[in-house]
mmCIF file of C-alpha atoms in Angstrom:
data_model
loop_
_atom_site.group_PDB
_atom_site.id
_atom_site.type_symbol
_atom_site.label_atom_id
_atom_site.label_comp_id
_atom_site.label_asym_id
_atom_site.label_seq_id
_atom_site.Cartn_x
_atom_site.Cartn_y
_atom_site.Cartn_z
ATOM 1 C CA UNK A 1 -6.634 6.793 -3.364
ATOM 2 C CA UNK A 2 -9.869 4.754 -2.879
ATOM 3 C CA UNK A 3 -9.678 1.318 -0.931
ATOM 4 C CA UNK A 4 -12.374 -0.769 -0.174
ATOM 5 C CA UNK A 5 -12.511 -2.977 2.738
ATOM 6 C CA UNK A 6 -14.696 -6.095 2.614
ATOM 7 C CA UNK A 7 -15.119 -8.214 5.412
ATOM 8 C CA UNK A 8 -16.974 -12.023 5.031
ATOM 9 C CA UNK A 9 -18.893 -14.152 7.591
ATOM 10 C CA UNK A 10 -18.920 -13.643 11.311
ATOM 11 C CA UNK A 11 -16.458 -10.530 11.317
ATOM 12 C CA UNK A 12 -19.603 -8.656 12.188
ATOM 13 C CA UNK A 13 -19.125 -10.214 15.734
ATOM 14 C CA UNK A 14 -15.433 -8.972 16.094
ATOM 15 C CA UNK A 15 -15.233 -7.883 19.679
ATOM 16 C CA UNK A 16 -17.620 -10.075 20.671
ATOM 17 C CA UNK A 17 -16.810 -13.773 19.103
ATOM 18 C CA UNK A 18 -13.786 -15.557 20.527
ATOM 19 C CA UNK A 19 -11.955 -12.446 21.895
ATOM 20 C CA UNK A 20 -8.882 -14.688 22.567
ATOM 21 C CA UNK A 21 -8.230 -15.072 18.994
ATOM 22 C CA UNK A 22 -10.087 -12.031 17.630
ATOM 23 C CA UNK A 23 -9.605 -9.309 20.132
ATOM 24 C CA UNK A 24 -11.693 -7.102 21.898
ATOM 25 C CA UNK A 25 -12.199 -4.382 19.393
ATOM 26 C CA UNK A 26 -15.295 -3.972 16.968
ATOM 27 C CA UNK A 27 -14.316 -3.566 13.361
ATOM 28 C CA UNK A 28 -16.171 -0.684 13.413
ATOM 29 C CA UNK A 29 -14.078 0.938 16.276
ATOM 30 C CA UNK A 30 -10.636 -0.192 14.449
ATOM 31 C CA UNK A 31 -12.139 1.115 11.583
ATOM 32 C CA UNK A 32 -11.938 4.717 12.782
ATOM 33 C CA UNK A 33 -8.407 4.195 13.943
ATOM 34 C CA UNK A 34 -7.730 2.723 10.205
ATOM 35 C CA UNK A 35 -8.950 6.005 8.847
ATOM 36 C CA UNK A 36 -7.087 8.168 11.275
ATOM 37 C CA UNK A 37 -3.920 6.077 10.387
ATOM 38 C CA UNK A 38 -4.339 6.762 6.671
ATOM 39 C CA UNK A 39 -6.011 10.364 5.994
ATOM 40 C CA UNK A 40 -5.045 10.441 2.466
ATOM 41 C CA UNK A 41 -7.022 7.352 1.679
ATOM 42 C CA UNK A 42 -11.053 7.283 1.045
ATOM 43 C CA UNK A 43 -12.126 4.288 2.439
ATOM 44 C CA UNK A 44 -15.268 2.176 2.110
ATOM 45 C CA UNK A 45 -16.338 -0.806 4.170
ATOM 46 C CA UNK A 46 -18.656 -3.602 3.743
ATOM 47 C CA UNK A 47 -19.403 -6.679 5.673
ATOM 48 C CA UNK A 48 -21.854 -9.709 4.792
ATOM 49 C CA UNK A 49 -22.485 -13.213 5.982
ATOM 50 C CA UNK A 50 -23.243 -13.953 2.394
ATOM 51 C CA UNK A 51 -21.073 -15.088 -0.250
ATOM 52 C CA UNK A 52 -23.071 -13.803 -3.013
ATOM 53 C CA UNK A 53 -23.201 -10.428 -1.573
ATOM 54 C CA UNK A 54 -19.304 -10.339 -1.183
ATOM 55 C CA UNK A 55 -18.986 -11.363 -4.654
ATOM 56 C CA UNK A 56 -21.502 -8.624 -5.781
ATOM 57 C CA UNK A 57 -19.532 -5.996 -3.750
ATOM 58 C CA UNK A 58 -16.255 -6.985 -5.221
ATOM 59 C CA UNK A 59 -17.917 -6.238 -8.801
ATOM 60 C CA UNK A 60 -19.209 -3.177 -7.454
ATOM 61 C CA UNK A 61 -16.099 -1.700 -6.396
ATOM 62 C CA UNK A 62 -13.326 -3.589 -7.937
ATOM 63 C CA UNK A 63 -13.147 -1.494 -11.056
ATOM 64 C CA UNK A 64 -13.401 1.842 -9.543
ATOM 65 C CA UNK A 65 -11.186 1.626 -6.427
ATOM 66 C CA UNK A 66 -7.237 1.291 -6.151
ATOM 67 C CA UNK A 67 -7.279 -1.627 -4.389
ATOM 68 C CA UNK A 68 -9.230 -4.006 -1.695
ATOM 69 C CA UNK A 69 -8.536 -5.301 1.411
ATOM 70 C CA UNK A 70 -10.458 -8.633 1.904
ATOM 71 C CA UNK A 71 -11.065 -10.629 4.848
ATOM 72 C CA UNK A 72 -13.243 -13.351 3.036
ATOM 73 C CA UNK A 73 -13.571 -15.509 6.853
ATOM 74 C CA UNK A 74 -14.603 -19.000 6.218
ATOM 75 C CA UNK A 75 -15.294 -18.405 2.459
ATOM 76 C CA UNK A 76 -11.056 -18.141 2.200
ATOM 77 C CA UNK A 77 -11.286 -21.918 2.480
ATOM 78 C CA UNK A 78 -13.547 -22.952 0.107
ATOM 79 C CA UNK A 79 -15.070 -20.280 -1.936
ATOM 80 C CA UNK A 80 -14.075 -20.710 -5.880
ATOM 81 C CA UNK A 81 -16.920 -18.149 -6.486
ATOM 82 C CA UNK A 82 -15.031 -15.417 -4.626
ATOM 83 C CA UNK A 83 -11.516 -16.084 -6.038
ATOM 84 C CA UNK A 84 -13.122 -15.966 -9.639
ATOM 85 C CA UNK A 85 -14.677 -12.618 -8.534
ATOM 86 C CA UNK A 86 -11.150 -11.173 -7.527
ATOM 87 C CA UNK A 87 -9.812 -12.463 -10.802
ATOM 88 C CA UNK A 88 -12.557 -10.805 -12.683
ATOM 89 C CA UNK A 89 -12.042 -7.227 -11.338
ATOM 90 C CA UNK A 90 -9.027 -4.775 -12.070
ATOM 91 C CA UNK A 91 -8.091 -3.791 -8.484
ATOM 92 C CA UNK A 92 -5.785 -5.443 -6.400
ATOM 93 C CA UNK A 93 -6.942 -7.723 -3.673
ATOM 94 C CA UNK A 94 -4.908 -8.203 -0.584
ATOM 95 C CA UNK A 95 -6.260 -11.248 1.194
ATOM 96 C CA UNK A 96 -6.078 -10.580 5.368
ATOM 97 C CA UNK A 97 -6.518 -12.666 8.406
ATOM 98 C CA UNK A 98 -6.708 -11.522 11.970
ATOM 99 C CA UNK A 99 -5.214 -14.525 13.408
ATOM 100 C CA UNK A 100 -2.470 -16.651 12.084
ATOM 101 C CA UNK A 101 -4.547 -18.935 10.195
ATOM 102 C CA UNK A 102 -1.583 -21.376 9.503
ATOM 103 C CA UNK A 103 -1.070 -21.896 13.339
ATOM 104 C CA UNK A 104 -4.687 -22.760 13.662
ATOM 105 C CA UNK A 105 -6.897 -25.775 12.589
ATOM 106 C CA UNK A 106 -5.728 -27.979 9.620
ATOM 107 C CA UNK A 107 -8.468 -26.768 7.654
ATOM 108 C CA UNK A 108 -7.679 -23.257 7.735
ATOM 109 C CA UNK A 109 -4.460 -23.832 6.321
ATOM 110 C CA UNK A 110 -5.779 -23.773 2.803
ATOM 111 C CA UNK A 111 -6.883 -20.732 1.085
ATOM 112 C CA UNK A 112 -8.593 -20.992 -2.452
ATOM 113 C CA UNK A 113 -8.529 -17.376 -2.968
ATOM 114 C CA UNK A 114 -4.789 -16.668 -2.064
ATOM 115 C CA UNK A 115 -3.880 -17.385 -5.794
ATOM 116 C CA UNK A 116 -6.117 -14.684 -7.061
ATOM 117 C CA UNK A 117 -4.660 -11.836 -4.710
ATOM 118 C CA UNK A 118 -1.705 -10.068 -4.916
ATOM 119 C CA UNK A 119 -0.717 -10.634 -1.571
ATOM 120 C CA UNK A 120 -1.423 -12.235 1.980
ATOM 121 C CA UNK A 121 -1.251 -10.763 5.491
ATOM 122 C CA UNK A 122 -1.879 -12.810 8.657
ATOM 123 C CA UNK A 123 -1.357 -13.275 12.311
ATOM 124 C CA UNK A 124 -1.369 -9.437 13.283
ATOM 125 C CA UNK A 125 -4.421 -8.835 14.711
ATOM 126 C CA UNK A 126 -6.720 -6.095 13.467
ATOM 127 C CA UNK A 127 -3.445 -4.327 12.431
ATOM 128 C CA UNK A 128 -3.418 -6.987 9.380
ATOM 129 C CA UNK A 129 -5.979 -4.559 7.714
ATOM 130 C CA UNK A 130 -3.358 -1.843 8.304
ATOM 131 C CA UNK A 131 -0.778 -3.856 6.603
ATOM 132 C CA UNK A 132 -2.971 -4.658 3.966
ATOM 133 C CA UNK A 133 -3.703 -1.004 3.096
ATOM 134 C CA UNK A 134 0.023 0.070 3.356
ATOM 135 C CA UNK A 135 0.830 -2.764 0.587
ATOM 136 C CA UNK A 136 -1.854 -1.627 -1.911
ATOM 137 C CA UNK A 137 -0.474 2.220 -1.339
ATOM 138 C CA UNK A 138 3.272 0.894 -1.727
ATOM 139 C CA UNK A 139 2.159 -0.934 -5.242
ATOM 140 C CA UNK A 140 0.624 2.450 -6.794
#
């Protein structure tokens, strides 16, 4: 099984950026934990602060993998283009968030990509990614 993890803007600063919200671990460190937890999954990982690069990556992996776990960061709240890219690919996409976006600022309560995704996981810290991966495995 092949699953792509795609992270959006500012997630390259995990472990440094607002550790009270996002934790003290970098995504690279967590990625090793994720791979160990799911040894039968072939993972790819991509992060970009650029909307266009995220769309290009969805197009690149979205026809060849079994699923995508996407944390679009702030693009979640306004990128119709990313929502359209999700709808254009064949792989199911799970939207994930490290924090509970529903308990944060009002603007974070709206996701324009959720309707294009098979599900949403939020508020479980870095384990939101593992829950997203498990959801893809369970759907196959």
